[in-house]
Short mmCIF file of N, CA and C and ligand atoms in Angstrom, two decimals:
data_model
loop_
_atom_site.label_atom_id
_atom_site.label_comp_id
_atom_site.label_asym_id
_atom_site.label_seq_id
_atom_site.Cartn_x
_atom_site.Cartn_y
_atom_site.Cartn_z
N UNK A 1 15.96 -15.47 24.55
CA UNK A 1 16.71 -14.33 24.03
C UNK A 1 15.91 -13.61 22.96
N UNK A 2 16.29 -12.35 22.73
CA UNK A 2 15.65 -11.63 21.62
C UNK A 2 16.68 -11.38 20.53
N UNK A 3 16.18 -11.32 19.31
CA UNK A 3 17.04 -11.10 18.15
C UNK A 3 17.02 -9.62 17.77
N UNK A 4 18.03 -9.21 16.99
CA UNK A 4 18.03 -7.85 16.43
C UNK A 4 17.28 -7.86 15.10
N UNK A 5 16.49 -6.83 14.88
CA UNK A 5 15.84 -6.66 13.57
C UNK A 5 16.88 -6.23 12.55
N UNK A 6 16.76 -6.73 11.32
CA UNK A 6 17.71 -6.31 10.29
C UNK A 6 17.07 -5.21 9.43
N UNK A 7 17.90 -4.53 8.64
CA UNK A 7 17.40 -3.42 7.82
C UNK A 7 16.48 -3.92 6.70
N UNK A 8 15.54 -3.06 6.31
CA UNK A 8 14.56 -3.45 5.30
C UNK A 8 15.18 -3.78 3.95
N UNK A 9 16.40 -3.25 3.69
CA UNK A 9 17.00 -3.53 2.39
C UNK A 9 17.96 -4.73 2.42
N UNK A 10 17.93 -5.50 3.51
CA UNK A 10 18.77 -6.69 3.59
C UNK A 10 18.34 -7.72 2.55
N UNK A 11 19.35 -8.38 1.99
CA UNK A 11 19.13 -9.35 0.91
C UNK A 11 18.10 -10.44 1.27
N UNK A 12 18.20 -10.94 2.49
CA UNK A 12 17.38 -12.11 2.88
C UNK A 12 15.88 -11.80 2.78
N UNK A 13 15.52 -10.51 2.89
CA UNK A 13 14.10 -10.15 2.85
C UNK A 13 13.50 -10.26 1.44
N UNK A 14 14.35 -10.49 0.45
CA UNK A 14 13.81 -10.69 -0.90
C UNK A 14 14.07 -12.11 -1.39
N UNK A 15 14.37 -13.01 -0.47
CA UNK A 15 14.63 -14.40 -0.85
C UNK A 15 13.47 -15.32 -0.46
N UNK A 16 13.20 -16.32 -1.31
CA UNK A 16 12.22 -17.34 -0.94
C UNK A 16 12.94 -18.34 -0.04
N UNK A 17 12.37 -18.59 1.13
CA UNK A 17 13.04 -19.40 2.14
C UNK A 17 12.62 -20.87 2.02
N UNK A 18 13.58 -21.79 2.00
CA UNK A 18 13.24 -23.22 1.86
C UNK A 18 12.53 -23.78 3.10
N UNK A 19 11.86 -24.90 2.92
CA UNK A 19 11.11 -25.54 4.00
C UNK A 19 12.00 -25.84 5.21
N UNK A 20 11.42 -25.72 6.38
CA UNK A 20 12.11 -26.10 7.62
C UNK A 20 12.00 -27.62 7.73
N UNK A 21 13.14 -28.27 7.89
CA UNK A 21 13.20 -29.73 7.90
C UNK A 21 13.06 -30.25 9.33
N UNK A 22 11.85 -30.73 9.67
CA UNK A 22 11.62 -31.22 11.04
C UNK A 22 12.31 -32.55 11.31
N UNK A 23 12.65 -33.29 10.24
CA UNK A 23 13.35 -34.57 10.42
C UNK A 23 14.80 -34.34 10.80
N UNK A 24 15.32 -33.21 10.34
CA UNK A 24 16.73 -32.91 10.60
C UNK A 24 16.83 -31.42 10.89
N UNK A 25 16.25 -30.96 12.02
CA UNK A 25 16.10 -29.51 12.25
C UNK A 25 17.45 -28.79 12.35
N UNK A 26 17.58 -27.68 11.62
CA UNK A 26 18.82 -26.90 11.65
C UNK A 26 18.99 -26.17 12.98
N UNK A 27 17.90 -26.04 13.73
CA UNK A 27 17.93 -25.40 15.04
C UNK A 27 16.70 -25.89 15.81
N UNK A 28 16.68 -25.72 17.12
CA UNK A 28 15.54 -26.19 17.92
C UNK A 28 14.30 -25.35 17.62
N UNK A 29 13.27 -25.95 17.02
CA UNK A 29 12.10 -25.16 16.61
C UNK A 29 11.35 -24.51 17.78
N UNK A 30 11.31 -25.19 18.93
CA UNK A 30 10.60 -24.63 20.09
C UNK A 30 11.32 -23.36 20.59
N UNK A 31 12.62 -23.45 20.65
CA UNK A 31 13.41 -22.31 21.12
C UNK A 31 13.35 -21.16 20.13
N UNK A 32 13.45 -21.50 18.85
CA UNK A 32 13.36 -20.49 17.80
C UNK A 32 12.03 -19.74 17.89
N UNK A 33 10.93 -20.49 18.05
CA UNK A 33 9.59 -19.88 18.13
C UNK A 33 9.51 -18.96 19.35
N UNK A 34 10.05 -19.42 20.47
CA UNK A 34 9.99 -18.62 21.70
C UNK A 34 10.76 -17.31 21.53
N UNK A 35 11.96 -17.42 20.95
CA UNK A 35 12.79 -16.23 20.75
C UNK A 35 12.12 -15.23 19.79
N UNK A 36 11.49 -15.76 18.75
CA UNK A 36 10.81 -14.88 17.80
C UNK A 36 9.63 -14.17 18.48
N UNK A 37 8.90 -14.92 19.31
CA UNK A 37 7.78 -14.31 20.04
C UNK A 37 8.28 -13.22 20.99
N UNK A 38 9.35 -13.50 21.70
CA UNK A 38 9.92 -12.50 22.62
C UNK A 38 10.35 -11.25 21.84
N UNK A 39 10.95 -11.47 20.66
CA UNK A 39 11.41 -10.34 19.84
C UNK A 39 10.22 -9.52 19.33
N UNK A 40 9.18 -10.23 18.86
CA UNK A 40 7.99 -9.55 18.36
C UNK A 40 7.36 -8.68 19.46
N UNK A 41 7.27 -9.24 20.67
CA UNK A 41 6.63 -8.51 21.77
C UNK A 41 7.46 -7.31 22.21
N UNK A 42 8.79 -7.50 22.24
CA UNK A 42 9.67 -6.41 22.62
C UNK A 42 9.46 -5.20 21.71
N UNK A 43 9.25 -5.48 20.41
CA UNK A 43 9.09 -4.40 19.44
C UNK A 43 7.62 -4.02 19.23
N UNK A 44 6.74 -4.61 20.06
CA UNK A 44 5.30 -4.33 20.00
C UNK A 44 4.71 -4.61 18.62
N UNK A 45 5.21 -5.68 18.00
CA UNK A 45 4.66 -6.09 16.70
C UNK A 45 3.53 -7.08 16.91
N UNK A 46 2.80 -7.37 15.81
CA UNK A 46 1.75 -8.40 15.88
C UNK A 46 2.09 -9.57 14.98
N UNK A 47 3.24 -9.47 14.31
CA UNK A 47 3.72 -10.58 13.49
C UNK A 47 5.20 -10.37 13.22
N UNK A 48 5.94 -11.49 13.08
CA UNK A 48 7.38 -11.38 12.80
C UNK A 48 7.86 -12.66 12.13
N UNK A 49 8.54 -12.52 11.02
CA UNK A 49 9.11 -13.70 10.35
C UNK A 49 10.59 -13.82 10.71
N UNK A 50 11.10 -15.04 10.64
CA UNK A 50 12.50 -15.29 10.97
C UNK A 50 13.43 -14.45 10.08
N UNK A 51 13.02 -14.23 8.84
CA UNK A 51 13.88 -13.47 7.92
C UNK A 51 14.07 -12.03 8.39
N UNK A 52 13.11 -11.51 9.13
CA UNK A 52 13.21 -10.12 9.60
C UNK A 52 14.29 -9.94 10.67
N UNK A 53 14.77 -11.08 11.22
CA UNK A 53 15.90 -11.01 12.13
C UNK A 53 17.11 -11.71 11.51
N UNK A 54 17.04 -11.90 10.17
CA UNK A 54 18.19 -12.41 9.43
C UNK A 54 18.37 -13.92 9.46
N UNK A 55 17.34 -14.65 9.94
CA UNK A 55 17.46 -16.10 10.02
C UNK A 55 16.75 -16.77 8.83
N UNK A 56 17.44 -17.67 8.13
CA UNK A 56 16.88 -18.27 6.91
C UNK A 56 15.97 -19.46 7.19
N UNK A 57 15.02 -19.29 8.11
CA UNK A 57 14.11 -20.40 8.45
C UNK A 57 12.70 -20.04 8.06
N UNK A 58 11.99 -21.06 7.54
CA UNK A 58 10.63 -20.82 7.05
C UNK A 58 9.63 -20.86 8.20
N UNK A 59 9.59 -19.79 8.95
CA UNK A 59 8.71 -19.71 10.12
C UNK A 59 8.41 -18.24 10.44
N UNK A 60 7.19 -18.02 10.94
CA UNK A 60 6.87 -16.72 11.51
C UNK A 60 6.04 -16.92 12.77
N UNK A 61 5.96 -15.87 13.57
CA UNK A 61 5.10 -15.89 14.75
C UNK A 61 4.07 -14.78 14.56
N UNK A 62 2.93 -14.94 15.21
CA UNK A 62 1.90 -13.91 15.10
C UNK A 62 1.03 -13.85 16.34
N UNK A 63 0.42 -12.70 16.54
CA UNK A 63 -0.48 -12.51 17.67
C UNK A 63 -1.74 -13.33 17.45
N UNK A 64 -2.35 -13.74 18.52
CA UNK A 64 -3.59 -14.52 18.49
C UNK A 64 -3.96 -14.76 19.92
N UNK A 65 -4.86 -15.69 20.14
CA UNK A 65 -5.22 -16.00 21.52
C UNK A 65 -5.01 -17.47 21.79
N UNK A 66 -3.80 -17.87 22.20
CA UNK A 66 -2.61 -17.03 22.39
C UNK A 66 -1.81 -16.87 21.08
N UNK A 67 -0.73 -16.10 21.15
CA UNK A 67 0.16 -15.95 20.00
C UNK A 67 0.71 -17.32 19.62
N UNK A 68 1.04 -17.51 18.33
CA UNK A 68 1.51 -18.83 17.91
C UNK A 68 2.54 -18.72 16.79
N UNK A 69 3.22 -19.86 16.53
CA UNK A 69 4.25 -19.91 15.50
C UNK A 69 3.78 -20.79 14.35
N UNK A 70 4.11 -20.42 13.12
CA UNK A 70 3.75 -21.19 11.93
C UNK A 70 5.02 -21.55 11.17
N UNK A 71 5.35 -22.83 11.18
CA UNK A 71 6.45 -23.32 10.36
C UNK A 71 5.87 -23.81 9.03
N UNK A 72 6.61 -23.61 7.97
CA UNK A 72 6.22 -24.09 6.63
C UNK A 72 4.76 -23.75 6.30
N UNK A 73 4.37 -22.47 6.48
CA UNK A 73 2.98 -22.08 6.23
C UNK A 73 2.62 -22.22 4.75
N UNK A 74 1.35 -22.55 4.52
CA UNK A 74 0.83 -22.66 3.15
C UNK A 74 -0.53 -22.00 3.08
N UNK A 75 -0.77 -21.27 1.99
CA UNK A 75 -2.12 -20.75 1.73
C UNK A 75 -2.82 -21.81 0.88
N UNK A 76 -3.78 -22.49 1.47
CA UNK A 76 -4.48 -23.56 0.75
C UNK A 76 -5.55 -22.96 -0.15
N UNK A 77 -6.23 -21.94 0.36
CA UNK A 77 -7.33 -21.32 -0.36
C UNK A 77 -7.47 -19.87 0.09
N UNK A 78 -7.76 -18.97 -0.86
CA UNK A 78 -8.02 -17.58 -0.49
C UNK A 78 -9.36 -17.14 -1.08
N UNK A 79 -10.08 -16.27 -0.38
CA UNK A 79 -11.39 -15.83 -0.84
C UNK A 79 -11.26 -14.86 -2.00
N UNK A 80 -12.31 -14.80 -2.81
CA UNK A 80 -12.33 -13.78 -3.88
C UNK A 80 -12.55 -12.42 -3.27
N UNK A 81 -13.28 -12.40 -2.17
CA UNK A 81 -13.54 -11.13 -1.49
C UNK A 81 -12.23 -10.58 -0.95
N UNK A 82 -11.94 -9.31 -1.27
CA UNK A 82 -10.74 -8.68 -0.73
C UNK A 82 -11.14 -7.53 0.20
N UNK A 83 -10.27 -7.25 1.15
CA UNK A 83 -10.52 -6.12 2.04
C UNK A 83 -9.26 -5.26 2.10
N UNK A 84 -9.48 -3.98 2.35
CA UNK A 84 -8.38 -3.05 2.50
C UNK A 84 -8.20 -2.77 3.99
N UNK A 85 -7.01 -3.06 4.51
CA UNK A 85 -6.71 -2.79 5.92
C UNK A 85 -5.36 -2.10 6.01
N UNK A 86 -5.21 -1.25 7.02
CA UNK A 86 -3.93 -0.57 7.21
C UNK A 86 -2.91 -1.56 7.78
N UNK A 87 -1.75 -1.62 7.12
CA UNK A 87 -0.69 -2.53 7.57
C UNK A 87 0.56 -1.75 7.96
N UNK A 88 1.26 -2.30 8.92
CA UNK A 88 2.59 -1.82 9.26
C UNK A 88 3.53 -3.01 9.19
N UNK A 89 4.82 -2.78 9.43
CA UNK A 89 5.78 -3.87 9.35
C UNK A 89 6.99 -3.50 10.20
N UNK A 90 7.46 -4.41 11.03
CA UNK A 90 8.61 -4.10 11.89
C UNK A 90 9.86 -3.78 11.07
N UNK A 91 9.89 -4.25 9.81
CA UNK A 91 11.04 -3.94 8.95
C UNK A 91 10.92 -2.57 8.30
N UNK A 92 9.72 -1.97 8.38
CA UNK A 92 9.49 -0.64 7.81
C UNK A 92 8.92 0.29 8.87
N UNK A 93 9.75 0.65 9.86
CA UNK A 93 9.25 1.45 10.98
C UNK A 93 8.67 2.78 10.49
N UNK A 94 7.54 3.15 11.08
CA UNK A 94 6.94 4.44 10.74
C UNK A 94 5.94 4.36 9.60
N UNK A 95 5.84 3.19 8.95
CA UNK A 95 4.95 3.06 7.81
C UNK A 95 3.61 2.44 8.24
N UNK A 96 2.52 3.07 7.80
CA UNK A 96 1.18 2.52 8.03
C UNK A 96 0.29 2.96 6.89
N UNK A 97 0.00 2.06 5.95
CA UNK A 97 -0.84 2.39 4.80
C UNK A 97 -1.77 1.22 4.50
N UNK A 98 -2.89 1.51 3.80
CA UNK A 98 -3.83 0.44 3.48
C UNK A 98 -3.29 -0.50 2.39
N UNK A 99 -3.57 -1.77 2.57
CA UNK A 99 -3.20 -2.80 1.59
C UNK A 99 -4.42 -3.70 1.38
N UNK A 100 -4.67 -4.06 0.10
CA UNK A 100 -5.80 -4.95 -0.20
C UNK A 100 -5.33 -6.39 -0.26
N UNK A 101 -6.06 -7.26 0.42
CA UNK A 101 -5.75 -8.70 0.38
C UNK A 101 -7.05 -9.48 0.55
N UNK A 102 -7.00 -10.78 0.21
CA UNK A 102 -8.18 -11.63 0.44
C UNK A 102 -8.65 -11.54 1.89
N UNK A 103 -9.99 -11.56 2.07
CA UNK A 103 -10.57 -11.39 3.40
C UNK A 103 -10.50 -12.67 4.24
N UNK A 104 -10.66 -13.82 3.55
CA UNK A 104 -10.69 -15.10 4.28
C UNK A 104 -9.68 -16.05 3.64
N UNK A 105 -9.03 -16.85 4.47
CA UNK A 105 -8.04 -17.80 3.94
C UNK A 105 -8.16 -19.14 4.66
N UNK A 106 -7.75 -20.19 3.94
CA UNK A 106 -7.59 -21.49 4.58
C UNK A 106 -6.11 -21.81 4.48
N UNK A 107 -5.52 -22.19 5.59
CA UNK A 107 -4.06 -22.33 5.63
C UNK A 107 -3.65 -23.66 6.27
N UNK A 108 -2.41 -24.02 6.02
CA UNK A 108 -1.83 -25.18 6.69
C UNK A 108 -0.46 -24.74 7.21
N UNK A 109 -0.12 -25.21 8.38
CA UNK A 109 1.22 -24.92 8.92
C UNK A 109 1.57 -25.94 9.98
N UNK A 110 2.82 -25.96 10.37
CA UNK A 110 3.30 -26.91 11.37
C UNK A 110 3.68 -26.14 12.63
N UNK A 111 3.23 -26.65 13.77
CA UNK A 111 3.55 -26.04 15.07
C UNK A 111 4.99 -26.42 15.45
N UNK A 112 5.57 -25.71 16.42
CA UNK A 112 6.95 -26.01 16.83
C UNK A 112 7.15 -27.48 17.26
N UNK A 113 6.09 -28.14 17.75
CA UNK A 113 6.21 -29.54 18.16
C UNK A 113 6.12 -30.52 17.00
N UNK A 114 5.96 -30.01 15.78
CA UNK A 114 5.96 -30.87 14.60
C UNK A 114 4.57 -31.27 14.12
N UNK A 115 3.52 -30.86 14.83
CA UNK A 115 2.15 -31.18 14.40
C UNK A 115 1.68 -30.22 13.31
N UNK A 116 1.18 -30.81 12.21
CA UNK A 116 0.68 -29.98 11.12
C UNK A 116 -0.83 -29.85 11.24
N UNK A 117 -1.33 -28.64 10.99
CA UNK A 117 -2.77 -28.40 11.12
C UNK A 117 -3.30 -27.52 10.01
N UNK A 118 -4.61 -27.60 9.79
CA UNK A 118 -5.31 -26.76 8.82
C UNK A 118 -6.23 -25.83 9.60
N UNK A 119 -6.28 -24.56 9.19
CA UNK A 119 -7.11 -23.59 9.91
C UNK A 119 -7.76 -22.63 8.92
N UNK A 120 -8.90 -22.06 9.34
CA UNK A 120 -9.52 -20.99 8.56
C UNK A 120 -9.34 -19.70 9.35
N UNK A 121 -8.88 -18.67 8.66
CA UNK A 121 -8.67 -17.39 9.32
C UNK A 121 -9.43 -16.29 8.59
N UNK A 122 -9.81 -15.28 9.37
CA UNK A 122 -10.50 -14.13 8.81
C UNK A 122 -10.06 -12.90 9.60
N UNK A 123 -10.46 -11.71 9.16
CA UNK A 123 -10.12 -10.49 9.91
C UNK A 123 -8.62 -10.28 10.03
N UNK A 124 -8.20 -9.75 11.18
CA UNK A 124 -6.78 -9.42 11.38
C UNK A 124 -5.89 -10.66 11.34
N UNK A 125 -6.42 -11.79 11.81
CA UNK A 125 -5.63 -13.03 11.81
C UNK A 125 -5.25 -13.42 10.38
N UNK A 126 -6.24 -13.35 9.48
CA UNK A 126 -5.98 -13.64 8.06
C UNK A 126 -4.98 -12.65 7.49
N UNK A 127 -5.13 -11.41 7.92
CA UNK A 127 -4.27 -10.35 7.42
C UNK A 127 -2.81 -10.56 7.83
N UNK A 128 -2.60 -10.82 9.12
CA UNK A 128 -1.22 -10.99 9.61
C UNK A 128 -0.59 -12.22 8.93
N UNK A 129 -1.35 -13.30 8.84
CA UNK A 129 -0.82 -14.53 8.24
C UNK A 129 -0.31 -14.25 6.82
N UNK A 130 -1.11 -13.54 6.03
CA UNK A 130 -0.72 -13.29 4.63
C UNK A 130 0.50 -12.37 4.54
N UNK A 131 0.54 -11.37 5.40
CA UNK A 131 1.69 -10.45 5.41
C UNK A 131 2.97 -11.23 5.75
N UNK A 132 2.91 -12.07 6.79
CA UNK A 132 4.09 -12.82 7.22
C UNK A 132 4.46 -13.90 6.21
N UNK A 133 3.44 -14.54 5.64
CA UNK A 133 3.70 -15.54 4.60
C UNK A 133 4.50 -14.91 3.45
N UNK A 134 4.10 -13.72 3.07
CA UNK A 134 4.81 -12.99 2.01
C UNK A 134 6.30 -12.83 2.33
N UNK A 135 6.61 -12.51 3.58
CA UNK A 135 8.02 -12.35 3.97
C UNK A 135 8.83 -13.59 3.62
N UNK A 136 8.24 -14.77 3.86
CA UNK A 136 8.97 -16.01 3.62
C UNK A 136 9.07 -16.33 2.13
N UNK A 137 8.25 -15.63 1.33
CA UNK A 137 8.33 -15.75 -0.13
C UNK A 137 9.27 -14.70 -0.72
N UNK A 138 9.81 -13.85 0.15
CA UNK A 138 10.70 -12.79 -0.32
C UNK A 138 9.94 -11.59 -0.85
N UNK A 139 8.68 -11.46 -0.43
CA UNK A 139 7.84 -10.36 -0.92
C UNK A 139 7.54 -9.40 0.23
N UNK A 140 7.84 -8.11 0.06
CA UNK A 140 7.46 -7.17 1.12
C UNK A 140 6.18 -6.44 0.73
N UNK A 141 5.55 -5.84 1.72
CA UNK A 141 4.20 -5.31 1.49
C UNK A 141 4.13 -4.13 0.53
N UNK A 142 5.29 -3.51 0.25
CA UNK A 142 5.29 -2.43 -0.74
C UNK A 142 4.78 -2.95 -2.09
N UNK A 143 5.09 -4.21 -2.38
CA UNK A 143 4.67 -4.81 -3.66
C UNK A 143 3.17 -5.02 -3.74
N UNK A 144 2.50 -5.03 -2.59
CA UNK A 144 1.05 -5.25 -2.56
C UNK A 144 0.27 -3.94 -2.55
N UNK A 145 1.00 -2.82 -2.50
CA UNK A 145 0.32 -1.53 -2.34
C UNK A 145 -0.07 -0.91 -3.68
N UNK A 146 -1.14 -0.16 -3.64
CA UNK A 146 -1.48 0.72 -4.74
C UNK A 146 -0.34 1.73 -4.85
N UNK A 147 0.06 2.10 -6.10
CA UNK A 147 1.19 3.02 -6.27
C UNK A 147 1.12 4.28 -5.40
N UNK A 148 -0.08 4.82 -5.24
CA UNK A 148 -0.24 6.03 -4.42
C UNK A 148 0.14 5.75 -2.97
N UNK A 149 -0.30 4.59 -2.48
CA UNK A 149 0.01 4.23 -1.10
C UNK A 149 1.47 3.87 -0.92
N UNK A 150 2.06 3.33 -1.98
CA UNK A 150 3.48 2.98 -1.92
C UNK A 150 4.32 4.26 -1.78
N UNK A 151 3.93 5.27 -2.54
CA UNK A 151 4.64 6.55 -2.43
C UNK A 151 4.53 7.12 -1.02
N UNK A 152 3.33 7.01 -0.48
CA UNK A 152 3.09 7.50 0.88
C UNK A 152 3.97 6.72 1.86
N UNK A 153 4.03 5.39 1.68
CA UNK A 153 4.82 4.53 2.57
C UNK A 153 6.30 4.93 2.53
N UNK A 154 6.80 5.20 1.33
CA UNK A 154 8.21 5.56 1.20
C UNK A 154 8.50 6.91 1.85
N UNK A 155 7.52 7.81 1.75
CA UNK A 155 7.67 9.11 2.43
C UNK A 155 7.71 8.93 3.95
N UNK A 156 6.81 8.06 4.45
CA UNK A 156 6.76 7.81 5.89
C UNK A 156 8.06 7.19 6.38
N UNK A 157 8.60 6.28 5.57
CA UNK A 157 9.85 5.60 5.93
C UNK A 157 11.00 6.59 6.03
N UNK A 158 11.06 7.49 5.04
CA UNK A 158 12.10 8.51 4.99
C UNK A 158 12.03 9.43 6.21
N UNK A 159 10.79 9.83 6.51
CA UNK A 159 10.55 10.72 7.64
C UNK A 159 11.00 10.05 8.94
N UNK A 160 10.68 8.77 9.07
CA UNK A 160 11.01 8.04 10.29
C UNK A 160 12.53 7.87 10.42
N UNK A 161 13.18 7.58 9.31
CA UNK A 161 14.63 7.40 9.30
C UNK A 161 15.32 8.69 9.72
N UNK A 162 14.78 9.82 9.22
CA UNK A 162 15.34 11.13 9.57
C UNK A 162 15.15 11.40 11.07
N UNK A 163 13.98 11.06 11.56
CA UNK A 163 13.65 11.24 12.98
C UNK A 163 14.64 10.44 13.85
N UNK A 164 14.91 9.19 13.44
CA UNK A 164 15.83 8.35 14.21
C UNK A 164 17.24 8.95 14.23
N UNK A 165 17.65 9.45 13.09
CA UNK A 165 18.99 10.07 12.98
C UNK A 165 19.12 11.25 13.93
N UNK A 166 18.07 12.07 13.97
CA UNK A 166 18.09 13.24 14.86
C UNK A 166 18.14 12.82 16.32
N UNK A 167 17.45 11.72 16.64
CA UNK A 167 17.43 11.22 18.00
C UNK A 167 18.84 10.80 18.45
N UNK A 168 19.60 10.28 17.48
CA UNK A 168 20.93 9.73 17.81
C UNK A 168 21.99 10.80 17.97
N UNK A 169 21.66 11.99 17.53
CA UNK A 169 22.67 13.06 17.60
C UNK A 169 22.98 13.49 19.03
ZN1 LIG B 201 6.39 -7.31 7.77
#
């Protein structure tokens, strides 16, 4: 099944989400991961956190080869080198602005089957991981933007919202 995306101003998007308990899972992690992946693909996203569909679980899915799910993700190490890349977000339709973040990261996360692993990511993979990790910390990408880019993002969001309203008429 696919989930509905919630509005960007929903409370859950500013909450830090507690660890997913694999010993006593609140929901089937394999099914949850599959549904999140289906939802991400339907909306043509490259990353999606559970909170973006209103679910209080510490997990996100992201594109890769193949796409994968990260439960209880952790940033173990981040590079001093930062890069600026254009980011979008399924919770902020119509927005695409540059954001600076560490270029390389070392991370730990648990797969839906309960196996925990450590990985090094760079490029877009590192970028998506950090953006999605932020969601689970209750941080949206507007907070990572230079003020000028944040203003631009808010203008884009407004424009898109207006466009949607006109479509519905
Ligand atoms: Zn996002």
